[in-house]
Every structure is written in structure tokens, then in C-alpha cells.
Amino acid sequence: MDFLSNLALGFDVATTSYNLLFCFIGVLVGTLVGVLPGVGPIATLSVILPFTTLVGSPAASIIMMAGIFYGTQYGGSITSILLKVPGESSSIVTTLDGHALARQGKAGTALSIAAIGSFIAGTVATILIAWLGEPFAQFALKFGPSEYATTILFGFIASAFLTSTDNPLKSLAMILLGVLLSTIGIDLNSGIERFTFNNLNLYDGVPFAILAIGFFGLSEIFYDILTSKKDKPVVAEKVNRLYPTSEELKASTPAIARGTILGSILGILPGIGVTLTSFITYAFEKKLSKTPEKFGKGAIEGVAAPESANNAASQTAFIPLLSLGLPGTAAMALMFGTLMVNGIVPGPQLMTQHPGLFWGLVVSMWIGNFMLLILNLPLVGLWVQILKIPKNILYFIVIVFALAGAYFIENNMFFVLLLIPIVLLALLLKSLGFEMVLLGLGFAMGKLFEENIIRALTISQGDWSIFLNSGISLTMLVCSCILILINKGVLKKWKI
Amino acid sequence: MKELTSGFITILIGSLFLIKSLSYDLGSFSIPGPGMFPSLISTALILVGFKILLNGFLK
């Protein structure tokens, strides 16, 4: 099948009324989550994950989950600009210039540029996924166990060193703990149960959804309840003129283009994530600008570039997941989990075994972006009103959903009770400054990591040099070493 | 203090996993047993914990 017939298939799948409905639900929930501070996309995705099996269609499930994820990037910009309250961490950087513009009476301009930039970036990213998905999948077919193991290792190291710049060791510890937790249950190679303490409920391991609900969903909420101060009253800047002038459009077009390109590239790389992407893009845009002094005081480029970049990155992050079966970030690990609970194994075979799902998802992203454009601009006032909902009510709803979801996974009370030690451990680790989201990445990739290391060692009869024999695995190991050295500042000392 | 506690907790978790992993058959590198992989990972976790602890002491 060629590119156009693939896209036609995608349109066929994405435009069924059922998939359109779930795409709409996804972007609506995503915008809501983006608007509300405290409940992030990771927490939301983890709470909703168990319910995706109720949807009855893997395509509709992943379309909805993807919609939530990229929808949060749109929603986050609204409160960042109007209230200086970033609903989502990737929108923190938008508050700098977005809110400054709003205070100058240009809230509408900032909002519309953010939405237009996000839409353009989303469209370009969708085309990139469609264009790069197949070559990536073809490339992935060259992967043997040693290549998979070293690529996963590179993903771990990149995530540990790029996600947390202040203490990558703690991030690495969380990834390792996630990998260890993934070994709970029956070992597929030997048939021997590990770390189950003879508890039958744990023979199949800890379900990913339980771990996600405990470590990302409930722990986030309880941590916020325990540490946050009283809510400040919501004071929104007024939105006078909604559409930008031709000068403003002219000024923001190159920034949108640069943000889209940079965001698309950074999104594919493992570990970077949307938050870091928006910060990198902002810094890059400021460096390129002829008037860097305007940044932070209401430069439209300071809104256009990061908002385009975070949306592009949130979509191109799907490329390694869908084509290689390797999630690069915690959010993608949750997408990985969604596909798994719906009986779909992400990887190079996804495109040939489930072409409808792959291309349907790609096209749905474009449709979802269009829905967001329509949803966001005219309904700005409504989204601001939603911020007035007391946090307590919101948290109560999320906790009820999380507990119901935990029970629903296996219809087993054991897993609901298992949430107690998980949440307590998560709260302890979180209070010590550990990065919870990386644990999910380690857990999602742990089994695959073990399987490929064991397989590679069995093939080579215990010779570890198998990891150095192929070009791909050697490159991955060299890249991992470079990342560690960069972090150590060694390259700086050598003046490289 | 926070770093010291973090390092200690990391070492503790790693040690608990390592002790249990060693109770399973390790096998050999050519035919790895069920205990091999968790032992390697928990050892790595303990080492990372020691480094966090060391950084905490040096601060």
C-alpha cells in the first residue's frame, strides 16, 4: 500500500462516528486537564488507562488517550496566558511572555497565536509520523536482541540524564526500581515465580495500570493535598481582541516554523519530553532573536515557539513507540500500557498487523488538533470559569475514579489494597525528590529489557561482546557514554 | 540530610531485592537463571544509592 492509500485507510478509521466521539472526548478531557493545575496528563492517563478496555475498540482507546495527551498542551496555554497559572508543566515557559502580553491587553493575540501555532505544529507532526513511521518500522526489523537491549539502555540513560538536570542519579534509581518491579511474577524463561511471596495474585506480576494509578495518579494528588497551600483567587486578564493583526502573524510565523521543527526533532528523541522541549525552544528563540530584551516582557515569539514545539513533540513522541515499540517518555509508557491492555503489541509489526489502528491514530491526531482549535478559542471564557471548581471536589472525583479503575482491572480487591503500600512508598520517594514518572518507564520497558539481554547472552553463549558487535548497538552504547560524560562535565573540561 | 536519606532508602530497596534475587538460581552468563537479571539490576541500584549517599556526604 502506498502513502496515499494508507492515509485514506486512516481517514476511514478515524472518521467513523465511534472514533470521532472518542477523539472528541480525548481532546475535551485533555484541555480540561491542561487548564486545571494539580492534575497533570500523566496522572489522568494513568487513572483512565484501566477504563480503556471498556471502550471495546483498541483504535478508539488509543485515539482517546492520545487526544488527552496532546489536548493538555493546548489547555495548558490558556491558564498560563490569562492567569499566569500553568495548568501543565510544559506551559510554564508560556507564562513568561503570554501573561505579559495579556497584561498589555493582548490576551486574545497570545491565545490565538498559541492555538494557531499548536495546530500548525500538530499538522506537521502528523505528516511526520505518517512519513517516518514506515521507514522507522523497516529499520526496526534489523533489530536483534542486542540492538533492542542497548536501545532500551540508551532510552533509560537519556531519560535519567535529560529529564532531571539537578539529580540524574535519583532518576536513574527510579528507572532501576521500575525495572526491578517489572520482574515480579513468573519468569517466562524458567517458569519460576519471583518476588511474589507465594501470593497467587502476583503470579502475573503487578498490572501496569495499578502501578501507574499508585505512583503517578494517587500519589500526585495526595502529595499535592499534603503540601499545597490555600488556592489563590482566580483573577483572569480580559480577552479583548481574539485574532492577531497581520504584523503579529508575520512576527510569529518564523517562530512557529522553528518551534515546529525543533519540537518535532526533540519529540522523537527518548527522554526529552514536552516540558524540556518547550524550555529548549524558548531559549533557542531568545538566542536567535534580534531583540532578546523583549523576551519575558511580552514577545509574541516567546509564546509562538514553545507552544508550537510542545505540541509537535507530544505527537512525534509516538514515532518510536509505534514503529519500534519503545516508549521514550513516561506518557508514552502509558500509551504503551494502553495498547498492551487492549491486546495490541506495539512494535515494527504494528503497521502490518494493525494498519487501521496505526493510520487511524495518525489521522485522528490531525482531526483532534482541528477540534482543539475550534474548542479552544471561542470557549476561552468557559475554560477560565472551570478553574473556579474547588480542588477538593476535583480530587475527590479523581480518587474515586482511580479506586474504581484499580478494582476494575482484575475485579480483584487485592490490587486496590496493593495501592496502599504503593502510594506510601511513592509519597516517601517523592518527598525525597525522586522523579516518579521515570519509574513507569523502567517498569514498562523492564520485561523487554530482560528478555533481550537474556536472549542476546544465550545466543552469544555468555559473551558480552555481542553488545559491541553490531553497528546499532555500538552506536547506542557510545551515545549513552557521551550522555554520561556530558553530564559529568568531562567534555567541557576537554573543551569539546 | 535529604540526600543521605535518599541514598539510604535506595540502598535499602536495592539490598532487599538483591537478597531475594540471590535466593533464585543465578545460572551462568551463557544460560542465565531467573535470579541473574534482578541481581544485576539490584546491584546497580545499590551502587547508585551509594553514589547518592556519597554526594550527600560531600555536600
PDB file of C-alpha atoms in Angstrom, chain A residues 36 39 68 77-78 91 96 214 283 288 334 353 397 424 465:
ATOM      1  CA  LEU A  36      -6.597  22.627  35.773  1.00  0.00           C
ATOM      2  CA  VAL A  39      -3.885  17.178  37.791  1.00  0.00           C
ATOM      3  CA  ILE A  68      -5.895  13.587  26.172  1.00  0.00           C
ATOM      4  CA  SER A  77      -1.565  27.574  27.421  1.00  0.00           C
ATOM      5  CA  ILE A  78      -4.963  29.130  28.281  1.00  0.00           C
ATOM      6  CA  SER A  91       3.237  25.565  29.660  1.00  0.00           C
ATOM      7  CA  LEU A  96       6.686  34.471  30.763  1.00  0.00           C
ATOM      8  CA  GLY A 214      -0.459   4.352  42.548  1.00  0.00           C
ATOM      9  CA  ALA A 283      15.972  29.547  24.926  1.00  0.00           C
ATOM     10  CA  LEU A 288      18.119  33.861  17.663  1.00  0.00           C
ATOM     11  CA  LEU A 334       1.249   4.866  29.416  1.00  0.00           C
ATOM     12  CA  GLN A 353      -0.765  -6.392  11.649  1.00  0.00           C
ATOM     13  CA  ILE A 397     -13.659  12.705  41.710  1.00  0.00           C
ATOM     14  CA  LEU A 424       3.033   5.285  50.744  1.00  0.00           C
ATOM     15  CA  SER A 465      30.928  -8.590  23.362  1.00  0.00           C
TER      16      SER A 465
END
